[in-house]
Coordinates of C-alpha atoms and ligand atoms in Angstrom, one line a residue:
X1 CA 0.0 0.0 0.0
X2 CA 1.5 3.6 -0.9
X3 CA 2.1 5.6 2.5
X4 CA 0.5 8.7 0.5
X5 CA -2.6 7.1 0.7
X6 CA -2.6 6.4 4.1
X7 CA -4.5 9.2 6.1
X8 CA -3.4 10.5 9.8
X9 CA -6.9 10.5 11.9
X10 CA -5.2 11.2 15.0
X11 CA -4.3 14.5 15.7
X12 CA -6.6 17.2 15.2
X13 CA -6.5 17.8 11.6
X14 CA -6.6 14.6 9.5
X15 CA -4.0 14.5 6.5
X16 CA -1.8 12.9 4.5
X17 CA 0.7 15.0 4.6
X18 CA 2.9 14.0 7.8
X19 CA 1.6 17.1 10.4
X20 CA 2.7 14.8 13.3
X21 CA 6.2 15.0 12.5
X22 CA 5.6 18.6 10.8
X23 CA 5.2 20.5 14.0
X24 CA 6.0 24.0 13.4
X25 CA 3.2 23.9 10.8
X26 CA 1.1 21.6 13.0
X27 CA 1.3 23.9 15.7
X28 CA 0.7 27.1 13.0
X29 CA -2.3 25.3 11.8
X30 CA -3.6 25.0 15.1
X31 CA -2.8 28.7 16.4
X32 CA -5.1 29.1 13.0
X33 CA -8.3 26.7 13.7
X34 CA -10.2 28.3 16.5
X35 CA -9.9 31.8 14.3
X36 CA -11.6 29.3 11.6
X37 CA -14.3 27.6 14.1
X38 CA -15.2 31.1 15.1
X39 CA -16.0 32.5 11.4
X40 CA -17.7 29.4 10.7
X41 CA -20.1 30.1 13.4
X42 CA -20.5 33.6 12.5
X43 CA -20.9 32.8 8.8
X44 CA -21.2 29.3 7.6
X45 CA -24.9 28.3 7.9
X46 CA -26.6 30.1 9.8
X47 CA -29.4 28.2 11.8
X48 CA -28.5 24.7 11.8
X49 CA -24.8 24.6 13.4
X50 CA -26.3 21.6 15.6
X51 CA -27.8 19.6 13.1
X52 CA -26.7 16.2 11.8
X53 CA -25.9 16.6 8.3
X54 CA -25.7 13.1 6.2
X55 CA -22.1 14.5 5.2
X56 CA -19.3 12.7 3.0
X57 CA -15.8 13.3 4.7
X58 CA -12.6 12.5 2.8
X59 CA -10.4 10.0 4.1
X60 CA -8.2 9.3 1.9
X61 CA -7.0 10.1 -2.1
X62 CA -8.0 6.7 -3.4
X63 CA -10.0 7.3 -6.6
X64 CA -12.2 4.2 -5.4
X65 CA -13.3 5.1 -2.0
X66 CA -12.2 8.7 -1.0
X67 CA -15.2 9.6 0.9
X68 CA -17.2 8.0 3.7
X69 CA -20.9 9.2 4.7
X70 CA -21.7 9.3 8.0
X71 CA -24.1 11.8 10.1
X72 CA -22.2 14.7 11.5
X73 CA -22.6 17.8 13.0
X74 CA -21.0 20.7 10.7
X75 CA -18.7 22.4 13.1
X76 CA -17.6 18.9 13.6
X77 CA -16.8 18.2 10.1
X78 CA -12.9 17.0 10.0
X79 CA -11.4 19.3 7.7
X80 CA -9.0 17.6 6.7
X81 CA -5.7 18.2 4.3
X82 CA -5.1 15.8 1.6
X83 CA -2.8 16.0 -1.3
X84 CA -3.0 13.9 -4.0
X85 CA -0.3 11.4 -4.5
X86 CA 2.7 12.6 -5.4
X87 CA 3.4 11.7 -9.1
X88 CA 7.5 9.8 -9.2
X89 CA 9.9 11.8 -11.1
X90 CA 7.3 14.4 -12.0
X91 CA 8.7 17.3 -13.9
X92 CA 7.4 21.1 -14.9
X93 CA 5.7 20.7 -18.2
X94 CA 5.5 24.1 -19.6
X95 CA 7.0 27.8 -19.7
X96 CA 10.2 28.4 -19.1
X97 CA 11.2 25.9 -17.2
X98 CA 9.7 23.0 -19.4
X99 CA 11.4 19.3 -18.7
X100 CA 13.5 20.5 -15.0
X101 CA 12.2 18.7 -12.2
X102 CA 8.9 20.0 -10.3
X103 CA 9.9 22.1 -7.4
X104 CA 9.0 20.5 -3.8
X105 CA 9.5 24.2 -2.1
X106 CA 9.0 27.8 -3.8
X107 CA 10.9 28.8 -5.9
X108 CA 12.4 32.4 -4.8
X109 CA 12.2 34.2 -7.5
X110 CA 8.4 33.3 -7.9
X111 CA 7.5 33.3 -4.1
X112 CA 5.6 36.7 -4.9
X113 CA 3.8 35.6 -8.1
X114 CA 3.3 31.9 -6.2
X115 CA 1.6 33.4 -2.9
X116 CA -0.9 35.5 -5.1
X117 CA -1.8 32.7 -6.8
X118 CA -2.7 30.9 -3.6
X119 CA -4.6 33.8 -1.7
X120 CA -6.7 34.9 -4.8
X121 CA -7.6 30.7 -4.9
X122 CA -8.2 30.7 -1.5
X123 CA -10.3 33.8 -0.9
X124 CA -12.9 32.5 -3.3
X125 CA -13.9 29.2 -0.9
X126 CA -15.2 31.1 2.5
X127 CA -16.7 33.7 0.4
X128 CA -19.1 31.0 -1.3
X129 CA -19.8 29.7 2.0
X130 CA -20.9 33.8 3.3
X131 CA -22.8 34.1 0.5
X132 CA -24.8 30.8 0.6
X133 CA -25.5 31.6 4.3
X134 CA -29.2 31.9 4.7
X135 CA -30.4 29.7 2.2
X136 CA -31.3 26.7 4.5
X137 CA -33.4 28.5 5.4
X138 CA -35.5 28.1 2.1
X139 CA -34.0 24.9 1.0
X140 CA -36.5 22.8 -1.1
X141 CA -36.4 19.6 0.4
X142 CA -33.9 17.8 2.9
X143 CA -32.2 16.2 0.0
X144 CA -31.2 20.0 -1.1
X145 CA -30.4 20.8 2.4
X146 CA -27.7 17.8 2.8
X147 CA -25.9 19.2 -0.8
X148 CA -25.9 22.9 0.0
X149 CA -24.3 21.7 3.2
X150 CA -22.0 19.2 1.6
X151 CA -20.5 22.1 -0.6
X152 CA -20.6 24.4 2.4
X153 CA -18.1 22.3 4.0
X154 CA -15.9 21.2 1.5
X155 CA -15.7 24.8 0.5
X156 CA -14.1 25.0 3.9
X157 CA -11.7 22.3 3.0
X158 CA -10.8 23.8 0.8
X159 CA -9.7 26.6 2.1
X160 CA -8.1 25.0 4.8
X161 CA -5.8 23.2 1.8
X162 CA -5.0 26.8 0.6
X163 CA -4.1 28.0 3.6
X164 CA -1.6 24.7 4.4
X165 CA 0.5 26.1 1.6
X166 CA 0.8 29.4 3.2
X167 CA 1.4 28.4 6.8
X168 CA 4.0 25.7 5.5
X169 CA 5.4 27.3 2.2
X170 CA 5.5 31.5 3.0
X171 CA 6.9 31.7 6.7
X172 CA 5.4 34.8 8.2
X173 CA 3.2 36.5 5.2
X174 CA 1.8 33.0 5.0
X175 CA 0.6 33.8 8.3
X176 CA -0.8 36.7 8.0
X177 CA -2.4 36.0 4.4
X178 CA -3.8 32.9 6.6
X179 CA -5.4 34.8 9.1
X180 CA -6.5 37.9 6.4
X181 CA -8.6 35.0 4.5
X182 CA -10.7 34.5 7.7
X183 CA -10.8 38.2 8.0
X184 CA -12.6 39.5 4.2
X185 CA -16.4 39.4 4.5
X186 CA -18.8 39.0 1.0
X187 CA -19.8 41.7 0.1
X188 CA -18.5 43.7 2.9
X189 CA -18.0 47.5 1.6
X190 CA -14.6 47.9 3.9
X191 CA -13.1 44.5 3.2
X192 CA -14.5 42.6 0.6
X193 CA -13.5 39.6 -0.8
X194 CA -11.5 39.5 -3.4
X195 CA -13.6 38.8 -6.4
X196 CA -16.7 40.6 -7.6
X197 CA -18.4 36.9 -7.9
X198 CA -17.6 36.7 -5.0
X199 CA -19.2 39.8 -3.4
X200 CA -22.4 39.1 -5.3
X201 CA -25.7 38.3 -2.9
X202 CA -26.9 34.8 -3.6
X203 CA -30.8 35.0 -2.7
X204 CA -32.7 32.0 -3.8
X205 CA -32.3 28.6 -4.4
X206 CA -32.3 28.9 -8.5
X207 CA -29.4 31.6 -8.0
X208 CA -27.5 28.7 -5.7
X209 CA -28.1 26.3 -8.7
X210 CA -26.8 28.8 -10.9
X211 CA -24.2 29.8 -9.1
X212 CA -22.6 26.2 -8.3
X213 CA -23.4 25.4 -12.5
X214 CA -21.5 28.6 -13.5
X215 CA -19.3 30.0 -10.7
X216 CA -17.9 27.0 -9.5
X217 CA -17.1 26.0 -13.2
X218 CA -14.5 28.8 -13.0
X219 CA -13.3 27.6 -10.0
X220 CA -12.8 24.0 -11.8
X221 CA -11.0 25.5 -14.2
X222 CA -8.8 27.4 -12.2
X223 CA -7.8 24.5 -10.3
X224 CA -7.4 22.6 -13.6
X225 CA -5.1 25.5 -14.4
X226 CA -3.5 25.4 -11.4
X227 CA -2.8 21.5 -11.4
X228 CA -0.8 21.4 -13.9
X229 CA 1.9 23.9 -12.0
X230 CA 5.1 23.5 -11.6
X231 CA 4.8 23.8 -7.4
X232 CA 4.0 20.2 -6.8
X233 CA 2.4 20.7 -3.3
X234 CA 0.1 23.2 -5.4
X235 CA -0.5 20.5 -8.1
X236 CA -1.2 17.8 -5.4
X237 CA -4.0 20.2 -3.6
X238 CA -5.9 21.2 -6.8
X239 CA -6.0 17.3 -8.1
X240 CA -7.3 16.3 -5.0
X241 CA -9.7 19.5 -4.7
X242 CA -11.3 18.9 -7.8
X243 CA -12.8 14.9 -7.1
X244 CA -14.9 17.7 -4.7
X245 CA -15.7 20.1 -6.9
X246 CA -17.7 17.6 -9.1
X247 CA -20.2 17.5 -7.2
X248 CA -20.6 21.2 -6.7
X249 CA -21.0 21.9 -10.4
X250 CA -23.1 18.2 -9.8
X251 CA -25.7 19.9 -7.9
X252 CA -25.8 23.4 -10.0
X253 CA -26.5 21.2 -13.2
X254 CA -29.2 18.6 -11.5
X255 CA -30.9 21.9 -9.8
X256 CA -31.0 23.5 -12.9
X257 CA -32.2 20.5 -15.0
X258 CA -34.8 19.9 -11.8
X259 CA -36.3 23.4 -12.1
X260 CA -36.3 22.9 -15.8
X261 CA -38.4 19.4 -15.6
X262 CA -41.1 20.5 -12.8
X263 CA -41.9 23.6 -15.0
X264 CA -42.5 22.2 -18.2
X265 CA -44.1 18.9 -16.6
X266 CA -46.4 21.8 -14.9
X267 CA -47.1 23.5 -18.2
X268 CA -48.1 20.2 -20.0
X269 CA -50.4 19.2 -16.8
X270 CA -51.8 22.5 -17.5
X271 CA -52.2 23.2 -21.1
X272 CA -49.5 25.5 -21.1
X273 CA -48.2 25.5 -24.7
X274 CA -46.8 29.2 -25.0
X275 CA -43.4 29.4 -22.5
X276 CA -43.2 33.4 -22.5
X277 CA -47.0 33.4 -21.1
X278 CA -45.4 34.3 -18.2
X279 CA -48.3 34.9 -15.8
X280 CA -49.8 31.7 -16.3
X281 CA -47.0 30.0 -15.8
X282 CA -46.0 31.1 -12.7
X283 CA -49.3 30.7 -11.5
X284 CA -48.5 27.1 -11.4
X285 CA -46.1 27.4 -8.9
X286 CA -42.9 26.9 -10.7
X287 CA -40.5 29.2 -12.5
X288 CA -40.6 30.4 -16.0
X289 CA -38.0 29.3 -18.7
X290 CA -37.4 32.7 -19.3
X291 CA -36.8 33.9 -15.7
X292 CA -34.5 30.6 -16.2
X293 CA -32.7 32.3 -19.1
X294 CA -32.2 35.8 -16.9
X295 CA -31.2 34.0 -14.3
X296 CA -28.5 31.9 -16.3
X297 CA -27.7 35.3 -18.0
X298 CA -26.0 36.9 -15.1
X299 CA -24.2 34.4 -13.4
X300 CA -22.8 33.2 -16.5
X301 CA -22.0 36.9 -16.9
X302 CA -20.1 37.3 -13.3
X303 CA -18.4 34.2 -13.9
X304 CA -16.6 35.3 -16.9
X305 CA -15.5 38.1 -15.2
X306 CA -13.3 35.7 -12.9
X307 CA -11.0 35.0 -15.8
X308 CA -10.1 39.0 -15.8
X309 CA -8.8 40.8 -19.0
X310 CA -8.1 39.8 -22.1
X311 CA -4.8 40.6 -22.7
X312 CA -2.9 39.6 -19.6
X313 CA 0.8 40.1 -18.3
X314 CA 0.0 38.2 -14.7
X315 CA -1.0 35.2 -16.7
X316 CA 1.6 35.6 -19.5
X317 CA 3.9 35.4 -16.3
X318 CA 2.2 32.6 -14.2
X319 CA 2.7 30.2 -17.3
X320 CA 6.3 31.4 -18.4
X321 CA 7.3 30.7 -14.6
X322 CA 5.7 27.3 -14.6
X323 CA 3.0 28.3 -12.3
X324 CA -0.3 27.7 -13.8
X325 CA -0.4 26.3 -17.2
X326 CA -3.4 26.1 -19.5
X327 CA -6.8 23.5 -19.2
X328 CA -5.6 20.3 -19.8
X329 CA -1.9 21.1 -20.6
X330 CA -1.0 17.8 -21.5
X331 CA -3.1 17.0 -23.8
X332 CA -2.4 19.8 -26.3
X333 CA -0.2 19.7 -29.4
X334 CA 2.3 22.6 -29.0
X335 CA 5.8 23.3 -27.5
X336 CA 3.8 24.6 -24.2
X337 CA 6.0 27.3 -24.1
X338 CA 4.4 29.9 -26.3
X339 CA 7.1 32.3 -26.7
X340 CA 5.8 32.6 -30.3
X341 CA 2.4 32.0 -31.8
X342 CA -1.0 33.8 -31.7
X343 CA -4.2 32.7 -29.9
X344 CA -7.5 34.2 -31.3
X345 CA -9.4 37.0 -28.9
X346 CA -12.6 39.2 -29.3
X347 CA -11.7 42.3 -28.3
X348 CA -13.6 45.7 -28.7
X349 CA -11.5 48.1 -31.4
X350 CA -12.7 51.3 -32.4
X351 CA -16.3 50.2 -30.4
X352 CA -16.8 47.3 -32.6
X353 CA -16.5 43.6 -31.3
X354 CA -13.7 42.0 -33.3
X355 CA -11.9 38.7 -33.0
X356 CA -7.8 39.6 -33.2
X357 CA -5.1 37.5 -32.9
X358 CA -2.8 38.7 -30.0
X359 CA 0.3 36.9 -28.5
X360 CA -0.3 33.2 -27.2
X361 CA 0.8 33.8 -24.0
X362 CA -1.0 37.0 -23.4
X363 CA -4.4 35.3 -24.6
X364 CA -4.0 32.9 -21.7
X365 CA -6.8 34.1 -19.5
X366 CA -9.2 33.9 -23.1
X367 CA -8.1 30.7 -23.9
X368 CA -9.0 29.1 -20.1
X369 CA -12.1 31.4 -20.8
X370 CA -12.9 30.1 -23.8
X371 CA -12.7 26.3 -22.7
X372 CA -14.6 27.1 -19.7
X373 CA -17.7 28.5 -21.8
X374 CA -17.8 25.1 -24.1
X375 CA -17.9 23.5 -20.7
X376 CA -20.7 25.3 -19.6
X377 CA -22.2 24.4 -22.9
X378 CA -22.1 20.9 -22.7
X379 CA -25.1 21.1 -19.4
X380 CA -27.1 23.8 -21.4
X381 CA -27.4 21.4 -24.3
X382 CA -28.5 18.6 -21.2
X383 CA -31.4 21.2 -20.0
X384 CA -32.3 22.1 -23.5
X385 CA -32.9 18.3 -24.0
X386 CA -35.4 18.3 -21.5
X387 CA -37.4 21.2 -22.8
X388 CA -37.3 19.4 -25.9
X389 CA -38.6 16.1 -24.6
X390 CA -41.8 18.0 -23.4
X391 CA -41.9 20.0 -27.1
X392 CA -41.7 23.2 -25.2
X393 CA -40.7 25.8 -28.2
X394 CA -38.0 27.5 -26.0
X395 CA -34.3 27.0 -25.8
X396 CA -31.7 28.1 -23.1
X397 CA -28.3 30.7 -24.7
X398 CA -25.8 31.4 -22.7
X399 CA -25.5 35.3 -23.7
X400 CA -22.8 36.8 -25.8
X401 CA -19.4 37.4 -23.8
X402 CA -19.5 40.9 -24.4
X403 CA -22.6 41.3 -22.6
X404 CA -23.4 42.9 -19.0
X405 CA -19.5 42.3 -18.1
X406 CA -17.5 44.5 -15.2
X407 CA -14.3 43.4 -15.9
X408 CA -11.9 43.9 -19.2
X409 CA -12.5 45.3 -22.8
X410 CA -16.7 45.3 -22.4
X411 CA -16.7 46.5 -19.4
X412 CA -16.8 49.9 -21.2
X413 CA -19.6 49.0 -23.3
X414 CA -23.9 47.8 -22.7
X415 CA -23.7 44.9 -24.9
X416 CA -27.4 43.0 -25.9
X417 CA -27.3 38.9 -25.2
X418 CA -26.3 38.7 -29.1
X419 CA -23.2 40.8 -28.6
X420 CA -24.6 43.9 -30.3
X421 CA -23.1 46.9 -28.6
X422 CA -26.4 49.5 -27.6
X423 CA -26.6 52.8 -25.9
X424 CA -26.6 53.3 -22.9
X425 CA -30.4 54.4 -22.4
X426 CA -31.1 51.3 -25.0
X427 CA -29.4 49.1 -22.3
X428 CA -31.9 50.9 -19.7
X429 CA -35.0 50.3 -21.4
X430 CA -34.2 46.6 -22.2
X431 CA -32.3 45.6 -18.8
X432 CA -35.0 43.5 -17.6
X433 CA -35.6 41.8 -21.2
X434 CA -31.7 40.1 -20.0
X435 CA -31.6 40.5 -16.5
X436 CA -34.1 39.2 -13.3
X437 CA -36.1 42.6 -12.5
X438 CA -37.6 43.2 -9.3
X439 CA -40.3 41.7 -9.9
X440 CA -39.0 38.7 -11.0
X441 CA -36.6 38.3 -7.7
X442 CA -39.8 39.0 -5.9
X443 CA -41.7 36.4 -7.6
X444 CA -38.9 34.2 -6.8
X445 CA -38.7 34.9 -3.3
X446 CA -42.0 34.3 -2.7
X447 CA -41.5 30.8 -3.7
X448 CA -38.9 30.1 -1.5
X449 CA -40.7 28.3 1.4
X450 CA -39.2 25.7 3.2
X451 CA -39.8 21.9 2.7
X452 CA -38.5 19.8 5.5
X453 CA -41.1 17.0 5.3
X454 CA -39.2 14.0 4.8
X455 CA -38.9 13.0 0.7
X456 CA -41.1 15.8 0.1
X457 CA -40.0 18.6 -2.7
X458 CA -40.9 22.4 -3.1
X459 CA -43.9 23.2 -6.0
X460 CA -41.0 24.3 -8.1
X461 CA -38.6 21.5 -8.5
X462 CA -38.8 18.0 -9.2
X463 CA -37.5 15.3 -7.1
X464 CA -33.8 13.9 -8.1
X465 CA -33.3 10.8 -9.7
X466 CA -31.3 9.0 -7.7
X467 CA -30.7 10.0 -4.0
X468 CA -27.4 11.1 -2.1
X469 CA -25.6 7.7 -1.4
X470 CA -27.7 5.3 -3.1
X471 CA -30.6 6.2 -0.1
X472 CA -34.2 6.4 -0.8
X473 CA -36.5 9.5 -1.6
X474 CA -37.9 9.3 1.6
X475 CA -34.4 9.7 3.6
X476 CA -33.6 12.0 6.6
X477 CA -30.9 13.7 5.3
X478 CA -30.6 16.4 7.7
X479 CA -31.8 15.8 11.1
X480 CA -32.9 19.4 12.0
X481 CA -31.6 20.5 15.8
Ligands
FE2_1 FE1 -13.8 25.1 -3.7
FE2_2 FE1 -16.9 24.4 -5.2

């Protein structure tokens, strides 16, 4: 059996990673849990800290049996940290450094570039966690309660796997950043996090859907990204961080798909035929495909503003140095250095939306954008099947990547869902033909009732197909203190 694999239960912090014998980080990571305990009180889920929560915990990096399910309170959860095994011989595959061997400590002339890196990674996980906050509050069913929870905590893994690099990699500004992650708030106007995603409210349940669909895609693909680095304790973290994040974007794309079903099923029931009769839709109970659409329209917007501007020197630098290479490195066909060549990228010249060919390595961030929205694609096409199957003439678009953006080239222009580029008082007047209005949240909200009855669902979603764990419909998955 490979030691890697083996998993220390003892001490307080379960790992894979030899804290026993480690003890100035042991004892660092210690000094640093109560601070953690404390902000997952104050802003982890707020109303059900003494619940039992059917929870998966990870005890090992074994592809075949990582995770074990078990009833657990949440502040109890063991968050644990767990590296996947360490490759033999492993060597950085691209930049400047292609073909040396991968780096077991930082190297010092990247430690800056590195510990960026890390913190911006990091400060994404707890701010998920603040803005998913209240939402137990509304959840759907049980079954929904358990998976908000489930990402809840592993969110929290992972930033506890974030902030191991620090405390054992960066010395005393590891510390600090350490302790500075626990301090940000969401959407806090004096220390924000670090990410306007990330700041965003997250008020309903189809916004939590959307939200672990679209935003937590970027995440994927910033691990993938950052996998594939040169750092090997980074590439170790992100492998084993994204077997979890499967089942975040897993929930986002059933939820969706689940809303999707329960509408149209509701619309045949009633003789619905025309989808934009939005009144009598909703009179059913359930959500509209076109609310859908808004709804998918701005968090697919916020999301691809995590992969910042188009023509970028930080991530022309992060792949030259080794640090984070591109989605699925090895499998493309180049010299993965990119010193020459020319990668294709929309930009906005002279106010018209153009494609231009720019410098490979500055069209990095594009390129991970780019693969991240045919991602994203692949579940639209899913939920677009099951319009279909009910002959429902509607069909869900994720929006032009010019449109309703805050971050690079468009943020300087009000682009429609098609990419045209509109006025400003255009944009006014047709807002809420893209975006959720008022009204529409409102609507929402008012659907957002609780249903703890055990295998009982909310009027606007259908039940899953298969249950958490192989359990039945009718399963306590939350045991509500
Ligand atoms: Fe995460
Ligand atoms: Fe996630």
């Amino acid at each position: 059996m490979n030691m890697l694999m083996n998993v220390d239960y003892d001490g307080m912090i379960p790992n894979n990673v030899g804290l026993n014998q480690d003890v100035r980080v042991r004892k660092a990571l210690e000094k640093w849990h109560p601070g953690y305990l404390d902000w997952w009180q104050d802003m982890g889920p707020e109303g059900f800290q003494q619940s039992l929560v059917y929870l998966r915990t990870a005890v090992s990096v074994d592809p075949k049996g990582w995770a074990k399910f078990d009833y657990v309170r949440m502040p109890e959860y063991k968050w644990g940290i767990l590296l996947a095994p360490q490759v033999e011989d492993r060597k950085v595959s691209f930049g400047a450094h292609r073909g040396e061997k991968a780096w077991q400590e930082v190297p010092g002339e990247y430690r800056a570039m590195l510990r960026r890196l890390i913190v911006i990674q990091g400060d994404t996980e707890p701010a998920s966690v603040e803005q998913q906050r209240y939402l137990g509050k509304t959840a759907p069913s049980l079954y929904d309660l358990r998976n908000l929870f489930q990402v809840n905590v592993e969110e929290g893994r992972h930033l506890w796997a974030m902030v191991y690099l620090l405390q054992k990699y960066f010395g005393a500004d590891g510390r600090d950043e350490a302790e500075a992650l626990l301090q940000r708030r969401s959407g806090d106007p004096d220390t924000p996090r670090m990410l306007g995603a990330f700041n965003e409210k997250t008020p309903d349940w189809l916004s939590f859907f959307m939200f672990t669909y679209f935003t937590d895609r970027d995440g994927k693909m910033q691990l993938e990204a950052l996998a594939q680095s040169g750092f090997d304790p980074l590439s170790r973290t992100c492998r084993f961080m994204l077997t979890e994040e499967a089942h975040h974007m897993f929930v986002g794309e059933t939820g969706v798909t689940r809303v999707i079903e329960r509408t149209c099923q509701a619309m045949k029931d009633a003789g619905i035929e025309d989808p934009n009769d939005i009144e009598a839709v909703r009179k059913l109970g359930v959500i509209d495909l076109p609310t859908v659409q808004k709804k998918a329209n701005m968090h697919f917007s916020l999301s691809l503003d995590l992969f910042g501007n188009e023509i970028s020197t930080n991530a022309a630098n992060a792949f030259h140095a080794g640090l984070k290479g591109r989605f699925r490195e090895e499998r493309l066909k180049d010299d993965h250095q990119l010193e020459s060549g020319t990668y294709p990228v929309l930009r906005l010249i002279d106010g018209k939306i153009e494609n231009q060919d720019v410098p490979a390595l500055s069209g990095l961030n594009m390129r991970l954008r780019d693969d991240y929205v045919a991602d994203c694609n692949v579940g639209v096409g899913r939920w677009n099947k099951v319009i279909e199957s009910f002959n429902i003439p509607f069909e869900i678009k994720l929006p032009h990547v010019a449109f309703h953006r805050h971050i690079g080239e468009f943020a300087a222009v009000k682009a429609d869902v098609d990419g045209n580029v509109i006025s400003d008082a255009e944009w006014e007047k047709r807002r809420i033909e893209f975006l959720p209005s008022d009204s529409d949240r409102e609507f929402i909200e008012g659907l957002m009732q609780p249903q703890y009855e055990l295998g009982k669902f909310a009027s606007w979603i259908a039940p899953p197909k298969v249950g958490i764990d192989n359990k039945p419909g009718d399963f306590e998955y939350v045991k509500i203190a």
